PDB file of C-alpha atoms in Angstrom:
ATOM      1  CA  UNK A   1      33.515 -33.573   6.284  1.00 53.00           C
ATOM      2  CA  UNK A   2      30.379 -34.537   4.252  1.00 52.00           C
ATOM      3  CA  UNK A   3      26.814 -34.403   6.541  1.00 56.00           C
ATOM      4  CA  UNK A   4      24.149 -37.225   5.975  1.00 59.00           C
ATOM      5  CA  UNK A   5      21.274 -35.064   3.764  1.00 49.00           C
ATOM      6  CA  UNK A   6      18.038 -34.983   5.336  1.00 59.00           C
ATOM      7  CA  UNK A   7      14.789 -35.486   4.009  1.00 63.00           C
ATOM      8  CA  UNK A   8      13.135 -32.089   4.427  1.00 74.00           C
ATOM      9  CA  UNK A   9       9.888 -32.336   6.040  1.00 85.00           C
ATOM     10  CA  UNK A  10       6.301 -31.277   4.436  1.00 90.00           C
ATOM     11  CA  UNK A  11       5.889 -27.965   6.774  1.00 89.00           C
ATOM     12  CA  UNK A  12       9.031 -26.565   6.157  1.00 89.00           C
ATOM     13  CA  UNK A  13       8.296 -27.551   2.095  1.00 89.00           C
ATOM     14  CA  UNK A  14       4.954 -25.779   2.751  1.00 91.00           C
ATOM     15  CA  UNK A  15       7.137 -22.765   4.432  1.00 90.00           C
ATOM     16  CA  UNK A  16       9.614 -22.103   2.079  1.00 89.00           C
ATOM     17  CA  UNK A  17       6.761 -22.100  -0.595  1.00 91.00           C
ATOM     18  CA  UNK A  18       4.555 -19.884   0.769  1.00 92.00           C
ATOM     19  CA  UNK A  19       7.508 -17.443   2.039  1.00 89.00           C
ATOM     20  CA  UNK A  20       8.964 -17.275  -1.842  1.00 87.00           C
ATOM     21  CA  UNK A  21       5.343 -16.552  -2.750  1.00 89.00           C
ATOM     22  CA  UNK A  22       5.347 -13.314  -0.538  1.00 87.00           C
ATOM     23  CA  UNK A  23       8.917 -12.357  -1.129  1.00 83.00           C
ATOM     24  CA  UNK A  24       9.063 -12.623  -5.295  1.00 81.00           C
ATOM     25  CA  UNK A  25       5.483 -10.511  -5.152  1.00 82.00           C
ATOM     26  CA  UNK A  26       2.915 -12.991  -5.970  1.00 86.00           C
ATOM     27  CA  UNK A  27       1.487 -12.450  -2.262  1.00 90.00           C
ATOM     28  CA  UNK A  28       1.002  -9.317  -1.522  1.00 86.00           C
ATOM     29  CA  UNK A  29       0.430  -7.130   1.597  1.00 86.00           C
ATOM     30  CA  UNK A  30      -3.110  -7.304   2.939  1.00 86.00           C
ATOM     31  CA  UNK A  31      -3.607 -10.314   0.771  1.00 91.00           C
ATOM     32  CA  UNK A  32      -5.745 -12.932   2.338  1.00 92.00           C
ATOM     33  CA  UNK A  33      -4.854 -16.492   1.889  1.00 94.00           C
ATOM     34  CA  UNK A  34      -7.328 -19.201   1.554  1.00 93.00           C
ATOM     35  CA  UNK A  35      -8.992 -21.125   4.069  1.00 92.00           C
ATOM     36  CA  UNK A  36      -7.085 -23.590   5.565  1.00 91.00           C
ATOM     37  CA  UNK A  37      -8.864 -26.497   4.285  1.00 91.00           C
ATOM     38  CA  UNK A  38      -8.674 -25.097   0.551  1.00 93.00           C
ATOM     39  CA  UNK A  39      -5.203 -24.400   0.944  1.00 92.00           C
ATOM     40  CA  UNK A  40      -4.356 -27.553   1.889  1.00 92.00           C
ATOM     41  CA  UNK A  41      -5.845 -29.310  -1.408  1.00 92.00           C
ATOM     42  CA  UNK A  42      -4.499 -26.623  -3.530  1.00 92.00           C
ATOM     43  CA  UNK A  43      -0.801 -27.919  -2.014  1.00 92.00           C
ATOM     44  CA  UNK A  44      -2.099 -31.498  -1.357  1.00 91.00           C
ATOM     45  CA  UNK A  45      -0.589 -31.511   2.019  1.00 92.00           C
ATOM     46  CA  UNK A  46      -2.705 -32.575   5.549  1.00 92.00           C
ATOM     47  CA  UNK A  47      -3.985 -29.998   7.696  1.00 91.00           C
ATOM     48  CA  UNK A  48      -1.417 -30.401  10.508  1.00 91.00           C
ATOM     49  CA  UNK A  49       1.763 -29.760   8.394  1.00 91.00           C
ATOM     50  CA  UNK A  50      -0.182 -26.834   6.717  1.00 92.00           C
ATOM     51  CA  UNK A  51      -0.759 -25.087  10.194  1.00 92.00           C
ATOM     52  CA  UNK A  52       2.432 -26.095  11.344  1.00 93.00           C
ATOM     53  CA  UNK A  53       4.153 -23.914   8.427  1.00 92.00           C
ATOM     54  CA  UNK A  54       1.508 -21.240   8.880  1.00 93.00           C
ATOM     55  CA  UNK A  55       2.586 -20.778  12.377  1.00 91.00           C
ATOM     56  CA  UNK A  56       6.043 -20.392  11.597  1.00 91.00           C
ATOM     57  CA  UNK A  57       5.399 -18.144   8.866  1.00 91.00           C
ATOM     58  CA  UNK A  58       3.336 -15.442  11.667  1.00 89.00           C
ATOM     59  CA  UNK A  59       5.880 -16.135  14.121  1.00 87.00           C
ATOM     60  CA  UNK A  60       8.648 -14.818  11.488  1.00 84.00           C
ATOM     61  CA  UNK A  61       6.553 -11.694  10.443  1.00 83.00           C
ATOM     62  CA  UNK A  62       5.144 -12.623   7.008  1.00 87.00           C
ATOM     63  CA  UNK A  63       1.938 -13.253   8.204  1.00 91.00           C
ATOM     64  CA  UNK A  64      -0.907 -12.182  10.242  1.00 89.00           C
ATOM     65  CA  UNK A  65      -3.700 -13.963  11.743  1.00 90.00           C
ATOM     66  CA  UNK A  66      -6.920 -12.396  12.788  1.00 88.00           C
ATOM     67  CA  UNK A  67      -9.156 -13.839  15.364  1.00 84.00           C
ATOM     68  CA  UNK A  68     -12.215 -15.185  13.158  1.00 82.00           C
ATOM     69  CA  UNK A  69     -10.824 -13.379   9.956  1.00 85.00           C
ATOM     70  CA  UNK A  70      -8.257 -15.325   8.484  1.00 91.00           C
ATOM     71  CA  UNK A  71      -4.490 -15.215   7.804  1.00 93.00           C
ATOM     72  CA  UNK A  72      -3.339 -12.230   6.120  1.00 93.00           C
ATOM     73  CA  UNK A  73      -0.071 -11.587   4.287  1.00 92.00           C
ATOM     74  CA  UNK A  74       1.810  -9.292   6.498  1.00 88.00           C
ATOM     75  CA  UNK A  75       4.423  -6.547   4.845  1.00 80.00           C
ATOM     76  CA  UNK A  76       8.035  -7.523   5.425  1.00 73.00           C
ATOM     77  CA  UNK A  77       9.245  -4.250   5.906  1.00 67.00           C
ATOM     78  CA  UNK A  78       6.891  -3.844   9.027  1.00 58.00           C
ATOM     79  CA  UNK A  79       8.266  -6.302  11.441  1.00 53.00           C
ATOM     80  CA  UNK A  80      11.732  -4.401  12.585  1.00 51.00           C
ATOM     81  CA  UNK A  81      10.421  -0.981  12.621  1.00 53.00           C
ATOM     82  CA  UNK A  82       7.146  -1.100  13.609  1.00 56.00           C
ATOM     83  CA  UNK A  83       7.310  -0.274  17.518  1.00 54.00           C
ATOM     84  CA  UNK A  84       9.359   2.820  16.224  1.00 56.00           C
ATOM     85  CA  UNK A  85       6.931   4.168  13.805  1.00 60.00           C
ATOM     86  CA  UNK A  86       4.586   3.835  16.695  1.00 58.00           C
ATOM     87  CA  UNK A  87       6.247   6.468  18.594  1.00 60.00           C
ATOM     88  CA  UNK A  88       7.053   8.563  15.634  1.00 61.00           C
ATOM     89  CA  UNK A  89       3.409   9.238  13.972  1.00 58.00           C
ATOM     90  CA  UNK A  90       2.713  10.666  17.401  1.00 61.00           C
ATOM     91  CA  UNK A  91       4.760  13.798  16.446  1.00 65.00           C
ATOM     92  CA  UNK A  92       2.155  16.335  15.168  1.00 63.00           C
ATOM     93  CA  UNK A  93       4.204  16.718  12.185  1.00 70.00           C
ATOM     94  CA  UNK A  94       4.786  13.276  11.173  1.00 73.00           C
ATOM     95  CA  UNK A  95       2.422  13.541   8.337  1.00 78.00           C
ATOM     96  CA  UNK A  96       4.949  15.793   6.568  1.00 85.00           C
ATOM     97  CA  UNK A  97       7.555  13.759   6.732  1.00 84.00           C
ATOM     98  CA  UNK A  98       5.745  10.277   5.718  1.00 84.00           C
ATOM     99  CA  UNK A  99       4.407  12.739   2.473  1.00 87.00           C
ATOM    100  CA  UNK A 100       8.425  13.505   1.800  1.00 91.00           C
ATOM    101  CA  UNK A 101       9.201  10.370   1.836  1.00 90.00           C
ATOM    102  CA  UNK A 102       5.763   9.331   0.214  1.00 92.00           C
ATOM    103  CA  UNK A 103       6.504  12.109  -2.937  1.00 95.00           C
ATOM    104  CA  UNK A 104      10.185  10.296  -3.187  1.00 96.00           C
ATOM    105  CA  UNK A 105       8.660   7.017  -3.764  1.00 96.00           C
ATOM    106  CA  UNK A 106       5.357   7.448  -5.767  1.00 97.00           C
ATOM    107  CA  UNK A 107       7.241   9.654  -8.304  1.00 98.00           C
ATOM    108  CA  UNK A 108       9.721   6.765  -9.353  1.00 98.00           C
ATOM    109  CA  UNK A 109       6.637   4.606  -9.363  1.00 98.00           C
ATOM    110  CA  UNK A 110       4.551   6.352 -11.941  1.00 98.00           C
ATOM    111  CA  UNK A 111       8.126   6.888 -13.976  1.00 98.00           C
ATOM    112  CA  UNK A 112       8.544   2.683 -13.273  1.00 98.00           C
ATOM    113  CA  UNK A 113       5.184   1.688 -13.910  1.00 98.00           C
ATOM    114  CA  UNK A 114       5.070   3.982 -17.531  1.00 98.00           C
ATOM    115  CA  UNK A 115       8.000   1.330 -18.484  1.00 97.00           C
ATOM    116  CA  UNK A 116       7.032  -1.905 -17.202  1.00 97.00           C
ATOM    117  CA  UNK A 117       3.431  -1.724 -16.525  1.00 98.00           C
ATOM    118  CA  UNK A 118       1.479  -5.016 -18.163  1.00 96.00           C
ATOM    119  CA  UNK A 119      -1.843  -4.511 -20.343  1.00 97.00           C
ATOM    120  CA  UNK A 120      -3.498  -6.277 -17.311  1.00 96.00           C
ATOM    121  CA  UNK A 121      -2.294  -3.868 -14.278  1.00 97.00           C
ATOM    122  CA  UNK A 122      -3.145  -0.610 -17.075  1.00 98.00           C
ATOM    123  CA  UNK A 123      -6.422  -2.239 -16.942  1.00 97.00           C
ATOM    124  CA  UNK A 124      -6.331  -2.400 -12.865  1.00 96.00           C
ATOM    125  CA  UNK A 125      -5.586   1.053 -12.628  1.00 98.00           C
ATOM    126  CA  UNK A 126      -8.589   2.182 -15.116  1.00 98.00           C
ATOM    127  CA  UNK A 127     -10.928  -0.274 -12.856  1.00 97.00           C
ATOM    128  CA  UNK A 128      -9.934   1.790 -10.166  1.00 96.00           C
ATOM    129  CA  UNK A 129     -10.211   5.424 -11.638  1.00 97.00           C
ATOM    130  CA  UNK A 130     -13.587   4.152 -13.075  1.00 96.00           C
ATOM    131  CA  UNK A 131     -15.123   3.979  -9.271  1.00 95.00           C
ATOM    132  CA  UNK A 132     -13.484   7.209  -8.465  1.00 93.00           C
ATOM    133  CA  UNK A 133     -15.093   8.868 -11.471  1.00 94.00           C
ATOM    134  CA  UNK A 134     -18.127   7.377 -10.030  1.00 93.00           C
ATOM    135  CA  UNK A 135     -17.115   7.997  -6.744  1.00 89.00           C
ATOM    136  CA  UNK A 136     -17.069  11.530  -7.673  1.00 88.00           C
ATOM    137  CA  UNK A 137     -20.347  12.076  -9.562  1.00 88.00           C
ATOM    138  CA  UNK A 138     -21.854  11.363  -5.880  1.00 84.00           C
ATOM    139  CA  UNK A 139     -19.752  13.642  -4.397  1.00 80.00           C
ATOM    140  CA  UNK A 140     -17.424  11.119  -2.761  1.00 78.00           C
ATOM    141  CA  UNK A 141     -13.812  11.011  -3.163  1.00 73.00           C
ATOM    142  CA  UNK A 142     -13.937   7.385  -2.816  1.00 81.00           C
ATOM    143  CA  UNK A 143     -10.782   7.081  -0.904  1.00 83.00           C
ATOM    144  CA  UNK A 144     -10.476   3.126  -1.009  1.00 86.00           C
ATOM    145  CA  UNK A 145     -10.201   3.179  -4.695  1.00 92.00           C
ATOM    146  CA  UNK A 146      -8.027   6.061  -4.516  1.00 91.00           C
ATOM    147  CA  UNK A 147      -5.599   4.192  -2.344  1.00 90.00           C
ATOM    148  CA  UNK A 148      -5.822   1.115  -4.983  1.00 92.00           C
ATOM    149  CA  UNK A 149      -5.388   3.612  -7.550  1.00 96.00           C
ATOM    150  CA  UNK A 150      -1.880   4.300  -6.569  1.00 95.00           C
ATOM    151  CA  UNK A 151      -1.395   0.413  -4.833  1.00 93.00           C
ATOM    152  CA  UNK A 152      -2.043  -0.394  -8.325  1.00 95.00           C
ATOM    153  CA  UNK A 153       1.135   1.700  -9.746  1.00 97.00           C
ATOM    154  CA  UNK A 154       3.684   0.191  -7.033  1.00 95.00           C
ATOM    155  CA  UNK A 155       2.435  -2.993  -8.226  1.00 94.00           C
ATOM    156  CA  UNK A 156       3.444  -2.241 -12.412  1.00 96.00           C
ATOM    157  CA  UNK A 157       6.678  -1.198 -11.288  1.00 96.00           C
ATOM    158  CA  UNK A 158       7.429  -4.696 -10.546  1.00 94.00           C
ATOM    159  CA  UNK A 159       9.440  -3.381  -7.277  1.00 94.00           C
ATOM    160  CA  UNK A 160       8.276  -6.014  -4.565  1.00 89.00           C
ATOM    161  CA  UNK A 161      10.505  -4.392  -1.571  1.00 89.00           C
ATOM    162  CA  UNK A 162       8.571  -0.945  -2.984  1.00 92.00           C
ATOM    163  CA  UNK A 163       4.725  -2.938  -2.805  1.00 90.00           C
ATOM    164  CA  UNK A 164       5.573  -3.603   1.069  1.00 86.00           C
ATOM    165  CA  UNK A 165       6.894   0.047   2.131  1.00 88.00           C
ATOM    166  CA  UNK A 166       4.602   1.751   0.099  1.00 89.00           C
ATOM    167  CA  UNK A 167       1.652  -0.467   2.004  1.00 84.00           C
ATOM    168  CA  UNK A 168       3.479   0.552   5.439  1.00 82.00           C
ATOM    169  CA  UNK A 169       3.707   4.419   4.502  1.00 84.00           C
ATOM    170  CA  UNK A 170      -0.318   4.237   3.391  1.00 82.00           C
ATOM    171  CA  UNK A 171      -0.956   2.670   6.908  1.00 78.00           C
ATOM    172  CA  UNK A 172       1.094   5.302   8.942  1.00 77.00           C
ATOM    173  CA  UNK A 173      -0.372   7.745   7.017  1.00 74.00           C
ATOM    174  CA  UNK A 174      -3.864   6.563   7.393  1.00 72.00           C
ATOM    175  CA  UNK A 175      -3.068   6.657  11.434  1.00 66.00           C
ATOM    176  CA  UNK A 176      -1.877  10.092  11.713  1.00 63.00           C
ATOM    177  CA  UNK A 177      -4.131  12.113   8.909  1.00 60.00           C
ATOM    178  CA  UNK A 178      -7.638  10.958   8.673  1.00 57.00           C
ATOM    179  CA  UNK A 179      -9.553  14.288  10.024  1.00 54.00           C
ATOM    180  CA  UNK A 180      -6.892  16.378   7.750  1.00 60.00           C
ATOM    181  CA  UNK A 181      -7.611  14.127   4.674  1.00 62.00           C
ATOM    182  CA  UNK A 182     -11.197  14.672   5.307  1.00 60.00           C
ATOM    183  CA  UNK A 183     -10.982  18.371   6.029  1.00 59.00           C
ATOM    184  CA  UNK A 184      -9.010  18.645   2.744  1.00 61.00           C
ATOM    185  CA  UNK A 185     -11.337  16.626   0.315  1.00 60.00           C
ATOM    186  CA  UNK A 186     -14.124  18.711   1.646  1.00 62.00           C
ATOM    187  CA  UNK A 187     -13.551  21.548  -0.400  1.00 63.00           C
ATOM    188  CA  UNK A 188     -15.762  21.581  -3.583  1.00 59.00           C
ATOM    189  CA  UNK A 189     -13.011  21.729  -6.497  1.00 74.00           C
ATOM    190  CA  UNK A 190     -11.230  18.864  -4.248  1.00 80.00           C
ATOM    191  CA  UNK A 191     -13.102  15.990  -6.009  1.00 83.00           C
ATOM    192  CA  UNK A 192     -12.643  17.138  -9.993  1.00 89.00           C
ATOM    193  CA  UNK A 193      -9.260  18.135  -9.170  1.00 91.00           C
ATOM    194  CA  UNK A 194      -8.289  15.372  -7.503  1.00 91.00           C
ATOM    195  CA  UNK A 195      -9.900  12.979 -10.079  1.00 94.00           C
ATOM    196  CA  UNK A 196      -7.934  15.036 -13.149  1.00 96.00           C
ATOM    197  CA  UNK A 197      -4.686  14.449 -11.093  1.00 97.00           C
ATOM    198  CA  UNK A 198      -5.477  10.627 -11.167  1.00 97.00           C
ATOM    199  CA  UNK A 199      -6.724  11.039 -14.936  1.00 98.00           C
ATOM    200  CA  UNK A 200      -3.146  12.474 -15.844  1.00 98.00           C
ATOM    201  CA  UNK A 201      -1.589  10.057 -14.398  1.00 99.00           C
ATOM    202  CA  UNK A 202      -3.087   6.948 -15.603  1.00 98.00           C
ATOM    203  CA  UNK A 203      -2.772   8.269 -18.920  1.00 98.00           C
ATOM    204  CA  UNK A 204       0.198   9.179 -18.313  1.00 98.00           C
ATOM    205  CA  UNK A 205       1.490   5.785 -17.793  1.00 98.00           C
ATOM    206  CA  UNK A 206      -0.800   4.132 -20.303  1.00 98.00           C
ATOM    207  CA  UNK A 207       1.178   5.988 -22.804  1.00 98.00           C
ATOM    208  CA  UNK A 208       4.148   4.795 -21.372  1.00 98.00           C
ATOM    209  CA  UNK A 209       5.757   8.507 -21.522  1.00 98.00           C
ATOM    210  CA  UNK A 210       7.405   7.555 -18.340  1.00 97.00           C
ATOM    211  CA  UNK A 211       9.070  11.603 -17.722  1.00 98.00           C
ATOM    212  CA  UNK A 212       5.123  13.039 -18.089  1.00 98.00           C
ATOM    213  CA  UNK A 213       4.349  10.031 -15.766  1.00 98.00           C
ATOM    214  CA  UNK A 214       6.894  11.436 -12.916  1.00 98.00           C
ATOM    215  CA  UNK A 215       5.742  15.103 -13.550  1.00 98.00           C
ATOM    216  CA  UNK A 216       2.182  14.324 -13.192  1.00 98.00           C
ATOM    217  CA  UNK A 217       2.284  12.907  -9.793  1.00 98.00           C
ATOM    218  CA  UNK A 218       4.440  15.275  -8.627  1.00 98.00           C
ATOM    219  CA  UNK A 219       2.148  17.398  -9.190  1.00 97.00           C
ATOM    220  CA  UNK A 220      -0.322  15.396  -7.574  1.00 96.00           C
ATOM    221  CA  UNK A 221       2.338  14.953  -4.524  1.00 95.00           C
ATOM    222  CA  UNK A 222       2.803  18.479  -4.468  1.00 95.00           C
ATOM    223  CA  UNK A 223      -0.978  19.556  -4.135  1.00 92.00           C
ATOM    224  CA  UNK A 224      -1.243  17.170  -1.543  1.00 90.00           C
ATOM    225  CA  UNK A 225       1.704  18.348   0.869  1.00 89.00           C
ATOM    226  CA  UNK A 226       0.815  21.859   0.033  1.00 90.00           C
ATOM    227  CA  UNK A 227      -3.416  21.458   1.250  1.00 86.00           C
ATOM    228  CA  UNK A 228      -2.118  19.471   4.708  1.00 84.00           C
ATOM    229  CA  UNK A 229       0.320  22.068   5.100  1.00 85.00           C
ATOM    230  CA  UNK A 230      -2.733  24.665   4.725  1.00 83.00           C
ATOM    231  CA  UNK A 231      -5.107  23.079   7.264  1.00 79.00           C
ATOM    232  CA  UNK A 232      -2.456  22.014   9.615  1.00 75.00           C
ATOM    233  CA  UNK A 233      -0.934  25.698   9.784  1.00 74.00           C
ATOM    234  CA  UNK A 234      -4.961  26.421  10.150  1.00 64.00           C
ATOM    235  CA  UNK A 235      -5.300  24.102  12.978  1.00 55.00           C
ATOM    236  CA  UNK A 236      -2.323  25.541  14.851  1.00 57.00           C
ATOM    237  CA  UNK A 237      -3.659  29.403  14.403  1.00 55.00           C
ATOM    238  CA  UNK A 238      -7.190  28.196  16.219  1.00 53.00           C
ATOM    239  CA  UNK A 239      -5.027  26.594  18.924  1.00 52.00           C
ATOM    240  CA  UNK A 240      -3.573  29.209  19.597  1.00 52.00           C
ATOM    241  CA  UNK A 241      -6.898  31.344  19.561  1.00 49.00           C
ATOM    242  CA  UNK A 242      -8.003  29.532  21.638  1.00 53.00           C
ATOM    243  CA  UNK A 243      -5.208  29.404  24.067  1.00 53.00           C
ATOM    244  CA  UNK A 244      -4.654  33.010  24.311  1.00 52.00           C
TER     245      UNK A 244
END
């Protein structure tokens, strides 16, 4: 009835570590871990039962290891679905369906984050809206902070299941909307509109007025769908200009 118990062994200690990490939020998505040497001090394990946990760790999905570029924390919500997606975002109007589900999600963010956000992730989000400001005044959307920006406001809600889709959606969006994204921000109110939605937003949340919070990126959401709904309806007419 009663099993001898066994001495667990250093990689699997190393394993179960590092998977909590990623799983209770302290690891994020795209997070890069440190090199393998550091990491082993830090955990004052050898080298061998460090890569030995490592490997099991990629092999399960929660990371990623890049030839040359280091091992990367990968999102767990990526790892069932991903050959799916694949085939999906090749529809030509996948985009509007990844914003649906994108305006679902990033409304309950901004009402989450207006509750729960820390003093130190407000600050994150005003680090980011400071380079789009700048961003702006060259002209640029600046559409790395801009994606940090709203990174930042899955992260306040203190959701970690919502940090990994929300990193997923970004990506699938990223692979199916670039020339529309840049089609849309070219238009010259884009930028100081675009930057007053963020402004809203963030104060918004900062004021923890967590209804105002959802409203204003709605609205935000809803400019959005509504300008890749214009240039894809756009594209479609010149197609078929050009087909007939």
């Amino acid at each position: 009835m009663f099993q001898k118990i066994k001495p667990k062994r250093i990689s699997d200690e190393i394993y179960f570590q590092i998977r909590d990490l990623i799983l209770n939020g302290e690891l994020k998505p795209g997070q890069k871990l440190p090199p393998e040497r550091e990491l082993a001090e830090s955990m004052s394990v050898s080298r061998p039962s460090l890569r030995e946990a490592l490997n099991k760790l990629v092999a399960q999905g929660y990371l990623e290891q890049v030839q040359g570029g280091g091992t990367y924390v990968k999102s767990i919500t990526a790892t069932s679905i991903d050959n799916a997606i694949e085939e999906f975002v090749k529809r030509d109007d996948a985009i509007f369906d990844l914003m649906e589900v994108r305006k679902i999600l990033e409304t309950w963010a901004a009402y989450a984050a207006a509750e729960r956000a820390s003093e130190k992730e407000i600050n994150n989000m005003f680090e980011f809206l400071e380079e789009m400001r700048i961003a702006k005044e060259h002209g640029q959307i600046g559409y790395i902070s801009d994606t940090n920006f709203h990174f930042a406001i899955s992260h306040a809600t203190h959701n970690v299941l919502l940090v990994h889709v929300m990193n997923n959606i970004y990506q699938w969006i990223e692979r199916v909307s670039y020339e529309i994204r840049s089609r849309m921000h070219n238009k010259p109110d884009s930028h100081e509109l675009l930057f007053r939605h963020h402004t809203d937003i963030f104060n918004a949340i900062k004021s923890k007025d967590h209804n105002l919070a959802y409203g204003k990126m709605l609205v935000h959401m809803n400019y959005i769908e509504q300008e890749l709904e214009r240039i894809f309806n756009k594209g479609k007419q010149k197609e078929s200009l050009e087909d007939s």
